[in-house]
GROMACS .gro file of C-alpha atoms in nm:
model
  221
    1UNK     CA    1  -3.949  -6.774   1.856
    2UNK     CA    2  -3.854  -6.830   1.489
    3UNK     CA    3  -3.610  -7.101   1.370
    4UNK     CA    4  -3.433  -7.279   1.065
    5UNK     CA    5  -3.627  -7.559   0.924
    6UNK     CA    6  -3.420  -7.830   1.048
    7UNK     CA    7  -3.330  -8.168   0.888
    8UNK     CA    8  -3.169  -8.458   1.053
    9UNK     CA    9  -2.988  -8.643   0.752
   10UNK     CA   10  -2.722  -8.930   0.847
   11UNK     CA   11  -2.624  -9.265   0.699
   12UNK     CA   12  -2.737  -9.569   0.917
   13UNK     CA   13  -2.689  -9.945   0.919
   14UNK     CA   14  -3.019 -10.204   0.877
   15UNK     CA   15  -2.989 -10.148   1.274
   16UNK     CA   16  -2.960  -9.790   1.310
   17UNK     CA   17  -2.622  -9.775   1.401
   18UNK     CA   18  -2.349  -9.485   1.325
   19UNK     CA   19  -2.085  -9.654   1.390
   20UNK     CA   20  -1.891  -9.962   1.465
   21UNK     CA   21  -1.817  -9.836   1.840
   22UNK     CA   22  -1.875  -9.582   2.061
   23UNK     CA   23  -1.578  -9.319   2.013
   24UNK     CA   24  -1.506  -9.482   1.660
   25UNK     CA   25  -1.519  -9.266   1.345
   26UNK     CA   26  -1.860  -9.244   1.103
   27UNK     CA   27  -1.646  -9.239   0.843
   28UNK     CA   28  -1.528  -9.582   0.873
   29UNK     CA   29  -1.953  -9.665   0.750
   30UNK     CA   30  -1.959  -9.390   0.525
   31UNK     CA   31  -1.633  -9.510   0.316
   32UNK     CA   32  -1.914  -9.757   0.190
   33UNK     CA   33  -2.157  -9.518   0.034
   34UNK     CA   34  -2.143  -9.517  -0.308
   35UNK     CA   35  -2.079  -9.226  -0.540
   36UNK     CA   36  -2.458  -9.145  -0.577
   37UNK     CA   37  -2.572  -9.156  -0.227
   38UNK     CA   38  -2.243  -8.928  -0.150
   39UNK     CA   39  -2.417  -8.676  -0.412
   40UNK     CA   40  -2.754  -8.699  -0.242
   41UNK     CA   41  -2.593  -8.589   0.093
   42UNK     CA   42  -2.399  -8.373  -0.084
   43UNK     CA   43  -2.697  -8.174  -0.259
   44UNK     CA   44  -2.850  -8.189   0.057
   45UNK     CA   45  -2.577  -7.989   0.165
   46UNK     CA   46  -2.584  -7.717  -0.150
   47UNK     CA   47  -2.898  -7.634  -0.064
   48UNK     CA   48  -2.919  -7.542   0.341
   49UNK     CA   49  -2.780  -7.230   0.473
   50UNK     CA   50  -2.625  -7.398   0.766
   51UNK     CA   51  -2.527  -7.778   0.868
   52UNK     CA   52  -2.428  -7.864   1.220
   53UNK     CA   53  -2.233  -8.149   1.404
   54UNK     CA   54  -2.183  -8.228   1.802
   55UNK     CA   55  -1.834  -8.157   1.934
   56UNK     CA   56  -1.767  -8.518   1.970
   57UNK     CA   57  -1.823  -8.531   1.594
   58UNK     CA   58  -1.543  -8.285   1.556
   59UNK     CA   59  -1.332  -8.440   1.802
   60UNK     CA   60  -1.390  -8.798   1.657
   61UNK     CA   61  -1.433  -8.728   1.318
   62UNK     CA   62  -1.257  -8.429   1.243
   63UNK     CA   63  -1.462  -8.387   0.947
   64UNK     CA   64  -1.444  -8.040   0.679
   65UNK     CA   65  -1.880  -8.053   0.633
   66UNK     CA   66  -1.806  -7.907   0.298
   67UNK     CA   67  -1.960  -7.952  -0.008
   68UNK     CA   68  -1.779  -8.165  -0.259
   69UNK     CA   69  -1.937  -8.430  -0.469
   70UNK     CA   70  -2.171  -8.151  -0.657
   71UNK     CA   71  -2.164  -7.796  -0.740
   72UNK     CA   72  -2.289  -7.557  -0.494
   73UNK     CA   73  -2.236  -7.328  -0.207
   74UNK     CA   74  -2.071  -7.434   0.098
   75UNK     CA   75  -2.331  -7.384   0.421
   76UNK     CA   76  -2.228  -7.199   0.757
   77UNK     CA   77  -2.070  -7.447   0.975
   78UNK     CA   78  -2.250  -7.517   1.335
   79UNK     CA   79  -2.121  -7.658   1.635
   80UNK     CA   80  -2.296  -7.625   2.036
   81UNK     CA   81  -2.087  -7.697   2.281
   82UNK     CA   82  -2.134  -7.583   2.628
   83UNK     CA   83  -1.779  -7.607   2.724
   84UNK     CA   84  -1.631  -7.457   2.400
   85UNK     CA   85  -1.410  -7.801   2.376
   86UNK     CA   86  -1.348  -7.778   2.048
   87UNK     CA   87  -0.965  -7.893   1.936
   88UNK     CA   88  -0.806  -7.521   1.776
   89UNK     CA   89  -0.673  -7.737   1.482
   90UNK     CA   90  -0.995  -7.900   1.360
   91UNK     CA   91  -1.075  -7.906   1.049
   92UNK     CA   92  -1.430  -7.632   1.058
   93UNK     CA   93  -1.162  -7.372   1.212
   94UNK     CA   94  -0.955  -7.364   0.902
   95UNK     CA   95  -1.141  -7.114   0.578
   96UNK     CA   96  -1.276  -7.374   0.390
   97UNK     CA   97  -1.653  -7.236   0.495
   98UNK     CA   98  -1.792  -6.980   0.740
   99UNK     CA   99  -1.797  -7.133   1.127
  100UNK     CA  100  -1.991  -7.041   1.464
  101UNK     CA  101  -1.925  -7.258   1.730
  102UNK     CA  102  -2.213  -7.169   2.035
  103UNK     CA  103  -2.108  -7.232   2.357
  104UNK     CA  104  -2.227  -7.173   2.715
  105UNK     CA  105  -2.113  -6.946   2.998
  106UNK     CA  106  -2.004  -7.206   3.161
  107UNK     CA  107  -1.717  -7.270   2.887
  108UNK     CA  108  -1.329  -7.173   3.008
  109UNK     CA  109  -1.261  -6.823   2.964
  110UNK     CA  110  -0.926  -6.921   2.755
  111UNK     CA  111  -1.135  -7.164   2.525
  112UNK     CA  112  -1.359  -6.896   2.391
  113UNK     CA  113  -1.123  -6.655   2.348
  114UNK     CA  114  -0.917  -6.928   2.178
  115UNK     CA  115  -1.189  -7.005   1.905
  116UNK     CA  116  -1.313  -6.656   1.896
  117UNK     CA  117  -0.991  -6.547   1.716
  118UNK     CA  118  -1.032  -6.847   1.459
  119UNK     CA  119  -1.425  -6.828   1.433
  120UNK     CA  120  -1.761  -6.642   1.562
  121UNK     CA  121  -1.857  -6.756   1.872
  122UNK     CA  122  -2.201  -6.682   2.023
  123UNK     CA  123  -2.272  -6.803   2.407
  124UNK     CA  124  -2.581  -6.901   2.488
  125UNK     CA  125  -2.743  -7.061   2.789
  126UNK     CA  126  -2.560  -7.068   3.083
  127UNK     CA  127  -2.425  -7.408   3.268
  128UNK     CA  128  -2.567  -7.585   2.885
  129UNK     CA  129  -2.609  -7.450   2.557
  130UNK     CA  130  -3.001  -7.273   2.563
  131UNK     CA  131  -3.083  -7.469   2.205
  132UNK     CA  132  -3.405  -7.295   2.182
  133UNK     CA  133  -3.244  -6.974   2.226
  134UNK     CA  134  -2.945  -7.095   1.953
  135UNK     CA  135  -3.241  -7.164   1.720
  136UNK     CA  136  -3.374  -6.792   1.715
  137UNK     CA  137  -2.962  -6.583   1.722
  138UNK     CA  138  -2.927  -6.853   1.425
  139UNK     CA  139  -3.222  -6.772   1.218
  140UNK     CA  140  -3.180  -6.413   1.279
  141UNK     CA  141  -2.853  -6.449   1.152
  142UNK     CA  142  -2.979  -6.605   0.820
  143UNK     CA  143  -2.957  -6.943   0.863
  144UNK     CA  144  -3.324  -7.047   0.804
  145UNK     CA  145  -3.272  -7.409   0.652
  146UNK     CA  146  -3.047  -7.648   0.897
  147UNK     CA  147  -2.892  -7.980   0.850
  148UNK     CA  148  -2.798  -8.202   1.104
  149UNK     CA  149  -2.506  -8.486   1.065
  150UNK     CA  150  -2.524  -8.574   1.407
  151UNK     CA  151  -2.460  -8.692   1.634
  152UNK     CA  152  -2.676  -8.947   1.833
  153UNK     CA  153  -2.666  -8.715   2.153
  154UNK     CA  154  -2.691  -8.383   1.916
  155UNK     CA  155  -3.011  -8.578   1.752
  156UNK     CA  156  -3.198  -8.664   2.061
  157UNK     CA  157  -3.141  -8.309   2.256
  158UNK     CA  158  -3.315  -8.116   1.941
  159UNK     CA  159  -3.592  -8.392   1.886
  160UNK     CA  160  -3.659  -8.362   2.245
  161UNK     CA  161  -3.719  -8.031   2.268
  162UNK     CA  162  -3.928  -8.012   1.950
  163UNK     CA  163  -3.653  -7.859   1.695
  164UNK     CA  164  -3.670  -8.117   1.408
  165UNK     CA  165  -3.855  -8.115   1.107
  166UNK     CA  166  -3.780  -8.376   0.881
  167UNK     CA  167  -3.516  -8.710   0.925
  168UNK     CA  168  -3.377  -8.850   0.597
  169UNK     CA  169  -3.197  -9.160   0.629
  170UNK     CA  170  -2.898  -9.311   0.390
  171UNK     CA  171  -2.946  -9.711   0.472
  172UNK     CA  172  -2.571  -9.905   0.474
  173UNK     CA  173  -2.652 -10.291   0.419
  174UNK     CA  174  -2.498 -10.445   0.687
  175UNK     CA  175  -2.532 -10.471   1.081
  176UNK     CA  176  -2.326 -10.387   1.372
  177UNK     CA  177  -2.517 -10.475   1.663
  178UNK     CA  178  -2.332 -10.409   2.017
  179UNK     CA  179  -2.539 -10.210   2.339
  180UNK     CA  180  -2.314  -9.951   2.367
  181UNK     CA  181  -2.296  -9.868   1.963
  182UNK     CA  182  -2.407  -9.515   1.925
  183UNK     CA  183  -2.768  -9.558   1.734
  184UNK     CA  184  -2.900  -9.232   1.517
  185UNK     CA  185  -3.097  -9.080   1.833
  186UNK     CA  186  -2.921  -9.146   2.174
  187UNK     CA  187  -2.981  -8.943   2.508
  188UNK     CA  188  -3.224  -9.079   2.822
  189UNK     CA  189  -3.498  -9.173   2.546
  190UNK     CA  190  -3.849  -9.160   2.600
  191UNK     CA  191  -4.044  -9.330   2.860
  192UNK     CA  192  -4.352  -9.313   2.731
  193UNK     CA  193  -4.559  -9.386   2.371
  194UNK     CA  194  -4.771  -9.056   2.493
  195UNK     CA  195  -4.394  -8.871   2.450
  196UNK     CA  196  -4.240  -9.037   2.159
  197UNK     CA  197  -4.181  -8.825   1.857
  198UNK     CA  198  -4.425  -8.959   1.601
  199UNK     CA  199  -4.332  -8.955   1.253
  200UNK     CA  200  -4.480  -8.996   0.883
  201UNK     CA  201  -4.259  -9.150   0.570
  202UNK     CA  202  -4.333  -8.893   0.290
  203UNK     CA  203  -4.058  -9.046   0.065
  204UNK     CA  204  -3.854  -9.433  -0.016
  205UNK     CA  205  -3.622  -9.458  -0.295
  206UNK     CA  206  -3.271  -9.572  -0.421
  207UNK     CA  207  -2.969  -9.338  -0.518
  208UNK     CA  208  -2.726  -9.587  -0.644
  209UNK     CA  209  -2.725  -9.902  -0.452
  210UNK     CA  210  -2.870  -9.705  -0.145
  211UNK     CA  211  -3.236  -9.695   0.007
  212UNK     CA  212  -3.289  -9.330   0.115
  213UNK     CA  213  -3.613  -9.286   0.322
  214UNK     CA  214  -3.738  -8.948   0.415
  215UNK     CA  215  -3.952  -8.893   0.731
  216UNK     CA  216  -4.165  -8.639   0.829
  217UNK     CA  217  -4.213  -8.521   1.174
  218UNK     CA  218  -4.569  -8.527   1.266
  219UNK     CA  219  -4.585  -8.209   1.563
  220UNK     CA  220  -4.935  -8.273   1.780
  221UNK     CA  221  -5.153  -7.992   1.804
   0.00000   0.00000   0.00000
């Protein structure tokens, strides 16, 4: 199988949180990134060929994953979704960029067809969206550098199966703190340090009044 080289790049608080609540926006942290760490996500952007979000991203965020705050190329837009729920006025359906949305068989007939006359749609998998299998239609379809904005349960199901290559982090000063706050990797979590994903910083440094750190992800074997 072949794949995009695939980045994991979000903004976190000093305790990894996303948010300020589960089902609350990203962008209520984000409005506190500065204009430099905006153009570090931003050239991040520029440079991949595709950057995808988890349908509750879409649904809570309803965000355009365009590039704005530099000049460059706007990436193919990626969503997985096993039961195409995707709202038909959200924001990646509109022009701005190129869109596949990759669903299951499982998804409602009327969904797909739905999207599929806004969008491509590719189905993959069938009760759940075969991510492996996404990886390979996606990277024969060109898209052979990825960024991922999340979110926390998007995050975990790549890094679980081994689909991440790098995590760069954008650190917001402050803390949240609550159990139920969605963190940057979510999911069932590992049980044991002989499964954890084991990583290696390659890079620390400051775009404005931000700490970015970059991580590499070290593969056994």
């Amino acid at each position: 199988m072949q794949r995009p080289y695939t980045i994991i790049v979000s903004e976190v608080t000093v305790d990894g949180k996303l948010t300020l609540r589960r089902g609350r926006s990203s962008k209520e942290i984000m409005q506190f990134m500065d204009d430099e760490a905006n153009r570090y996500l931003h050239e991040l952007r520029a440079k991949v060929d595709g950057i995808m979000v988890g349908a509750e991203t879409i649904r809570t965020d309803n965000p355009f994953l365009t590039v704005r705050y530099v000049e460059g190329k706007n990436p193919t837009r990626i969503v997985p979704t096993s039961k195409a729920d995707i709202p038909l006025d959200a924001n990646i359906l509109e022009k701005h960029a190129p869109t596949i949305i990759v669903t299951s068989e499982s998804a409602p007939e009327e969904k797909v067809t739905a999207l599929k006359e806004k969008v491509d749609v590719i189905v993959s998998g069938k009760e759940q969206v075969d991510l492996i299998e996404m990886m390979d239609i996606l990277y024969r379809r060109g898209i052979k550098t990825l960024m991922v904005e999340g979110g926390s349960t998007l995050n975990w199901n790549l890094i679980k199966v081994g689909l991440v290559d790098e995590i760069r982090l954008i650190h917001i000063p402050f803390i949240v703190g609550g159990e139920d706050t969605p963190t940057l990797v979510g999911g069932e979590g590992f049980y044991s340090f002989n499964d954890v994903v084991k990583t290696k910083l390659r890079a620390h440094f400051m775009r404005g009044s931000h700490l970015i750190t970059e991580w590499e992800i070290k593969f056994e074997g």
